[in-house]
Amino acid sequence: MLNTLFVTQPDVYLSLDGDNIVLKKEKSQLGRLPLHNLESIVSFGYTGASPALMGYCADRNISIAFLTKNGRFLARVIGESRGNVTLRKKQYRLSDDEVESAKIARNFIIGKVYNNKWILERMTRNYPLRIDVEQFKDLSKHLTSILQEVKICEELDSLRGWEGQAAISYNKVFNSMILQQKDDFHFHLRSRRPPKDNVNAMLSFAYTLLANDTAAALETVGLDAYVGFMHRDRPGRASLALDLMEELRGVFADKFVLSLINRKEITKDSFLKKENEAVLMTDEARKTFLKAWQVKKQEKITHPFLGEKITWGLIPYAQALLLARYLRGDLDEYPPFLWK
């Protein structure tokens, strides 16, 4: 499991020296790391990177992602596509066919709804005195009924409708899963651009990181991260990465954000509110967030389909590989990540 280098200071320039990445701020050298230990670099800011470094990383399949200092994705630098051309041609053909796309997208949504259902079930088991158990159980049953509909759904628009209903049900109790700092952290509805409260600011940041990890995983196994099945083509949008991360949003990103709040690793002082009501994380809060994110990625879990213990950070790669195997015809269908 190689590492991701997060550069959180917005005015740091990245350059190459031999086989090392050098971090410079004005005329000072802040750090120096060997590149052979890295699988990706994520830079928060506009200062940039040298062409030599980008070329070196592209040749060695080390992705460089550029985000704004608030976590909005800007661009990702990757090398030439070395994926199996027949695999990508199959991906493109299926993406153009809405019926075939629905068959694949259905399993992404099955994974998402199933995982969210078990998040609710875990809450009723672990915190029966701190939540409304009856409400959680009722919503869990509702998600089960939606799962049954999704399993037989054959149209993309209908799938999106069921996914939307499931999201509304899940979001009804998201605020109840915040067990600490309830005066400072509350969730009523999802706000994205910009996030309007502390919880949405954290969720947006987590989803950006997860999308970047998922896109890198797809490119690694030879798939095109920008051609999806559920999310249709849109210039600049990594549609397949958004597809694949659906089943991981709740069990990875949402649970991670809730844990930071409930363990009080992030507090109300970790945020700034702008004149346009946008809520942003401070530089120090992003560092805390990213450090915890890397620790989470190193935790091990038994993969429900493969039956092997791997780190959470490798789950996107495992799912990308399973998707590629399905597209090649090695599997009868794509097996979603089903957490319990």
Coordinates of C-alpha atoms in Angstrom, one line a residue:
M1 CA 0.0 0.0 0.0
L2 CA 1.9 3.0 -1.2
N3 CA 1.2 6.5 0.1
T4 CA -0.5 9.7 -1.0
L5 CA 1.3 12.9 -0.5
F6 CA -1.1 15.7 0.5
V7 CA 0.3 19.3 0.0
T8 CA -2.0 21.5 2.1
Q9 CA -0.2 24.8 1.9
P10 CA -1.6 26.7 -1.2
D11 CA 1.7 28.5 -2.0
V12 CA 4.0 25.5 -2.3
Y13 CA 5.7 24.7 -5.6
L14 CA 6.5 21.1 -6.5
S15 CA 9.6 20.2 -8.4
L16 CA 11.8 17.3 -9.3
D17 CA 15.4 16.6 -8.1
G18 CA 16.6 13.2 -9.2
D19 CA 14.1 10.6 -8.0
N20 CA 12.7 13.0 -5.4
I21 CA 9.9 15.5 -5.1
V22 CA 11.0 18.8 -3.6
L23 CA 8.5 21.1 -1.9
K24 CA 9.5 24.8 -2.2
K25 CA 7.9 27.9 -0.7
E26 CA 9.3 31.1 -2.1
K27 CA 13.1 30.4 -1.9
S28 CA 12.9 27.9 1.0
Q29 CA 12.8 24.1 0.7
L30 CA 10.1 22.7 3.0
G31 CA 10.5 19.1 2.2
R32 CA 12.0 16.4 0.1
L33 CA 10.6 12.9 -0.5
P34 CA 11.5 9.9 -2.7
L35 CA 8.9 9.4 -5.4
H36 CA 9.2 5.6 -5.4
N37 CA 7.2 5.5 -2.1
L38 CA 4.2 7.4 -3.6
E39 CA 1.2 6.3 -5.7
S40 CA -0.3 9.8 -5.9
I41 CA 0.1 13.5 -5.0
V42 CA -2.7 15.8 -4.1
S43 CA -2.0 19.5 -4.1
F44 CA -4.3 22.2 -2.5
G45 CA -3.5 25.4 -4.2
Y46 CA -2.6 27.2 -7.5
T47 CA 1.2 27.5 -7.4
G48 CA 1.7 24.3 -9.4
A49 CA 4.3 21.8 -10.3
S50 CA 7.3 21.7 -12.7
P51 CA 6.9 20.0 -16.1
A52 CA 9.8 17.8 -15.2
L53 CA 8.0 16.5 -12.1
M54 CA 4.7 16.0 -14.0
G55 CA 6.6 14.1 -16.8
Y56 CA 8.4 11.9 -14.3
C57 CA 5.2 11.0 -12.5
A58 CA 3.3 10.4 -15.7
D59 CA 5.9 7.9 -16.8
R60 CA 5.7 6.0 -13.5
N61 CA 1.9 6.1 -13.1
I62 CA 1.9 8.5 -10.2
S63 CA -1.1 10.7 -10.5
I64 CA -1.0 14.4 -9.5
A65 CA -4.3 16.0 -8.6
F66 CA -4.8 19.7 -8.2
L67 CA -7.5 21.1 -5.9
T68 CA -8.4 24.5 -4.6
K69 CA -7.4 25.2 -1.1
N70 CA -11.0 24.4 -0.1
G71 CA -11.0 21.0 -1.7
R72 CA -12.7 21.6 -5.0
F73 CA -11.3 19.4 -7.8
L74 CA -9.4 21.3 -10.6
A75 CA -7.5 18.8 -12.6
R76 CA -5.5 15.5 -12.5
V77 CA -2.3 14.8 -14.4
I78 CA -1.9 11.2 -15.5
G79 CA 0.3 9.4 -18.1
E80 CA -0.6 7.9 -21.4
S81 CA -3.3 5.3 -21.3
R82 CA -1.7 1.8 -21.0
G83 CA -5.0 0.0 -20.4
N84 CA -6.1 -2.9 -22.5
V85 CA -7.7 -1.2 -25.6
T86 CA -10.3 -4.0 -25.9
L87 CA -11.4 -3.3 -22.3
R88 CA -12.0 0.4 -22.9
K89 CA -13.8 -0.3 -26.2
K90 CA -16.1 -2.7 -24.3
Q91 CA -16.6 0.0 -21.7
Y92 CA -17.5 2.6 -24.3
R93 CA -19.9 0.3 -26.1
L94 CA -21.8 -0.6 -22.9
S95 CA -21.9 3.1 -21.8
D96 CA -23.6 4.0 -25.1
D97 CA -26.3 1.3 -24.5
E98 CA -28.7 2.5 -21.7
V99 CA -30.1 -1.0 -21.2
E100 CA -26.6 -2.5 -20.6
S101 CA -25.6 0.6 -18.5
A102 CA -28.6 0.1 -16.3
K103 CA -27.6 -3.5 -15.5
I104 CA -24.2 -2.3 -14.2
A105 CA -25.5 0.8 -12.5
R106 CA -28.1 -1.3 -10.7
N107 CA -25.4 -3.0 -8.7
F108 CA -23.7 0.3 -7.8
I109 CA -27.0 1.4 -6.3
I110 CA -27.6 -2.0 -4.6
G111 CA -24.3 -1.5 -2.9
K112 CA -25.1 2.0 -1.8
V113 CA -28.6 1.3 -0.4
Y114 CA -27.5 -1.9 1.3
N115 CA -24.6 -0.2 3.0
N116 CA -26.7 2.7 4.1
K117 CA -29.2 0.3 5.5
W118 CA -26.6 -1.4 7.6
I119 CA -25.2 1.9 8.8
L120 CA -28.7 2.5 10.3
E121 CA -28.8 -1.1 11.7
R122 CA -25.4 -0.6 13.4
M123 CA -26.6 2.6 15.0
T124 CA -29.6 0.8 16.6
R125 CA -27.3 -1.9 17.9
N126 CA -24.5 0.3 19.2
Y127 CA -26.4 3.4 20.5
P128 CA -30.0 2.3 21.4
L129 CA -30.3 4.8 24.2
R130 CA -29.1 7.8 22.1
I131 CA -31.2 7.5 19.0
D132 CA -34.8 6.9 18.1
V133 CA -34.5 3.2 17.5
E134 CA -38.0 2.8 16.1
Q135 CA -37.4 5.5 13.5
F136 CA -34.1 3.9 12.4
K137 CA -35.7 0.5 12.2
D138 CA -38.6 1.9 10.1
L139 CA -36.2 3.6 7.7
S140 CA -34.1 0.4 7.5
K141 CA -37.2 -1.5 6.4
H142 CA -38.0 1.1 3.8
L143 CA -34.5 0.8 2.4
T144 CA -35.0 -3.0 2.2
S145 CA -38.1 -2.4 0.2
I146 CA -36.3 0.0 -2.1
L147 CA -33.5 -2.7 -2.5
Q148 CA -36.1 -5.1 -3.8
E149 CA -37.2 -2.6 -6.4
V150 CA -33.7 -1.8 -7.5
K151 CA -32.9 -5.4 -8.0
I152 CA -35.5 -5.7 -10.8
C153 CA -35.1 -2.2 -12.2
E154 CA -34.0 -2.1 -15.8
E155 CA -34.1 1.6 -16.6
L156 CA -31.6 4.3 -15.7
D157 CA -34.2 7.0 -14.9
S158 CA -36.1 4.6 -12.6
L159 CA -32.8 3.7 -10.9
R160 CA -32.1 7.3 -10.3
G161 CA -35.6 7.7 -8.8
W162 CA -35.1 4.8 -6.4
E163 CA -31.6 6.0 -5.5
G164 CA -33.1 9.5 -4.7
Q165 CA -35.8 8.0 -2.5
A166 CA -33.2 6.0 -0.6
A167 CA -31.0 9.1 -0.1
I168 CA -34.0 11.0 1.3
S169 CA -34.7 8.3 3.8
Y170 CA -31.1 8.0 4.8
N171 CA -30.6 11.7 5.2
K172 CA -33.6 12.0 7.5
V173 CA -31.6 10.4 10.3
F174 CA -28.1 11.6 9.4
N175 CA -28.4 14.4 11.9
S176 CA -29.3 11.8 14.6
M177 CA -26.0 10.0 14.0
I178 CA -24.2 13.1 15.2
L179 CA -23.8 12.2 18.9
Q180 CA -21.4 14.9 20.1
Q181 CA -21.1 18.7 19.6
K182 CA -24.7 18.8 18.4
D183 CA -24.9 22.6 18.9
D184 CA -22.1 23.1 16.4
F185 CA -22.7 20.3 14.0
H186 CA -26.1 19.6 12.4
F187 CA -27.3 18.3 9.1
H188 CA -30.6 19.2 7.5
L189 CA -30.0 18.7 3.8
R190 CA -27.1 18.4 1.4
S191 CA -25.6 21.6 0.2
R192 CA -22.7 21.4 -2.2
R193 CA -21.6 24.6 -4.1
P194 CA -21.0 26.1 -1.7
P195 CA -21.5 24.0 1.5
K196 CA -23.6 26.0 3.9
D197 CA -22.7 24.3 7.2
N198 CA -19.9 22.5 9.0
V199 CA -21.1 19.0 8.2
N200 CA -21.6 19.7 4.5
A201 CA -18.1 21.3 4.3
M202 CA -16.6 18.0 5.7
L203 CA -18.8 15.8 3.5
S204 CA -17.8 17.7 0.4
F205 CA -14.1 17.4 1.3
A206 CA -14.4 13.7 2.0
Y207 CA -16.3 13.0 -1.3
T208 CA -13.6 14.9 -3.3
L209 CA -10.9 12.7 -1.7
L210 CA -12.8 9.5 -2.3
A211 CA -13.6 10.5 -5.9
N212 CA -9.9 11.2 -6.6
D213 CA -8.9 7.8 -5.1
T214 CA -11.6 6.0 -7.1
A215 CA -10.6 7.7 -10.4
A216 CA -6.9 6.7 -9.8
A217 CA -8.0 3.1 -9.1
L218 CA -10.0 3.0 -12.4
E219 CA -7.2 4.3 -14.5
T220 CA -4.8 1.9 -12.8
V221 CA -6.8 -1.2 -14.0
G222 CA -7.2 0.2 -17.5
L223 CA -10.7 1.8 -17.4
D224 CA -11.6 5.3 -18.4
A225 CA -12.7 7.2 -15.3
Y226 CA -14.6 9.7 -17.3
V227 CA -17.1 7.3 -19.1
G228 CA -19.8 6.1 -16.7
F229 CA -22.9 4.1 -16.7
M230 CA -25.1 5.7 -14.0
H231 CA -23.6 9.2 -14.4
R232 CA -23.7 10.1 -18.1
D233 CA -20.9 11.8 -20.0
R234 CA -20.2 15.4 -19.1
P235 CA -17.0 17.2 -20.0
G236 CA -14.6 17.3 -17.1
R237 CA -16.6 14.9 -14.9
A238 CA -15.1 11.6 -13.8
S239 CA -18.5 9.9 -14.3
L240 CA -17.3 6.3 -13.7
A241 CA -15.5 7.4 -10.6
L242 CA -18.8 8.9 -9.3
D243 CA -20.5 5.6 -10.2
L244 CA -18.1 3.4 -8.4
M245 CA -17.8 5.5 -5.3
E246 CA -21.6 5.4 -4.7
E247 CA -21.4 2.2 -2.7
L248 CA -18.5 3.7 -0.6
R249 CA -20.0 7.1 0.2
G250 CA -21.8 6.0 3.3
V251 CA -19.5 3.3 4.7
F252 CA -16.3 5.2 4.0
A253 CA -16.8 8.9 3.7
D254 CA -20.0 9.5 5.8
K255 CA -18.9 7.3 8.7
F256 CA -15.4 8.9 8.6
V257 CA -16.9 12.4 8.9
L258 CA -19.2 11.3 11.7
S259 CA -16.3 9.8 13.6
L260 CA -14.3 13.0 13.4
I261 CA -17.2 14.9 14.9
N262 CA -18.1 12.4 17.5
R263 CA -14.5 11.9 18.6
K264 CA -14.2 15.7 18.7
E265 CA -11.1 15.7 16.4
I266 CA -12.8 18.5 14.5
T267 CA -14.5 21.3 16.4
K268 CA -16.5 24.5 15.6
D269 CA -13.2 26.4 15.5
S270 CA -12.2 24.3 12.5
F271 CA -14.4 26.4 10.1
L272 CA -14.7 29.8 8.5
K273 CA -17.8 31.4 7.2
K274 CA -17.6 33.6 4.1
E275 CA -19.9 36.5 3.2
N276 CA -21.8 34.4 0.6
E277 CA -22.6 32.0 3.5
A278 CA -20.1 29.3 2.3
V279 CA -18.5 27.4 5.1
L280 CA -14.9 26.4 4.6
M281 CA -12.4 24.3 6.6
T282 CA -9.4 26.1 8.0
D283 CA -5.9 25.0 6.9
E284 CA -5.2 23.3 10.3
A285 CA -8.5 21.5 10.1
R286 CA -7.7 20.1 6.6
K287 CA -4.4 18.8 7.9
T288 CA -6.2 17.0 10.8
F289 CA -8.7 15.7 8.3
L290 CA -6.1 14.4 5.9
K291 CA -4.0 12.8 8.6
A292 CA -7.0 10.9 9.9
W293 CA -8.0 10.0 6.3
Q294 CA -4.7 8.4 5.7
V295 CA -4.9 6.5 9.0
K296 CA -8.4 5.2 8.0
K297 CA -7.1 4.0 4.6
Q298 CA -4.6 1.8 6.5
E299 CA -7.2 0.0 8.6
K300 CA -7.9 -3.5 7.4
I301 CA -11.3 -5.1 6.5
T302 CA -12.2 -8.5 5.1
H303 CA -13.5 -7.9 1.6
P304 CA -17.0 -9.3 1.4
F305 CA -16.6 -10.8 -2.1
L306 CA -12.9 -11.7 -2.2
G307 CA -12.8 -13.0 1.4
E308 CA -9.3 -11.5 1.9
K309 CA -8.2 -8.9 4.4
I310 CA -7.1 -5.7 2.7
T311 CA -6.8 -2.1 3.8
W312 CA -9.7 0.3 3.3
G313 CA -7.5 2.3 1.0
L314 CA -7.4 -0.6 -1.4
I315 CA -11.2 -1.1 -1.6
P316 CA -11.6 1.3 -4.6
Y317 CA -8.8 -0.7 -6.4
A318 CA -10.5 -4.0 -5.6
Q319 CA -13.8 -2.8 -6.9
A320 CA -12.2 -1.3 -10.0
L321 CA -10.5 -4.6 -10.7
L322 CA -13.8 -6.5 -10.2
L323 CA -15.6 -4.1 -12.6
A324 CA -12.8 -4.6 -15.2
R325 CA -13.1 -8.4 -14.9
Y326 CA -16.9 -8.2 -15.4
L327 CA -16.4 -6.1 -18.5
R328 CA -13.9 -8.6 -19.8
G329 CA -16.4 -11.4 -19.3
D330 CA -14.5 -13.1 -16.4
L331 CA -17.5 -12.5 -14.0
D332 CA -21.2 -13.0 -14.7
E333 CA -22.0 -9.6 -13.0
Y334 CA -20.2 -6.8 -11.2
P335 CA -20.2 -7.7 -7.4
P336 CA -20.8 -4.5 -5.3
F337 CA -19.1 -3.9 -2.0
L338 CA -21.6 -5.0 0.6
W339 CA -20.6 -4.0 4.1
K340 CA -22.2 -5.3 7.2

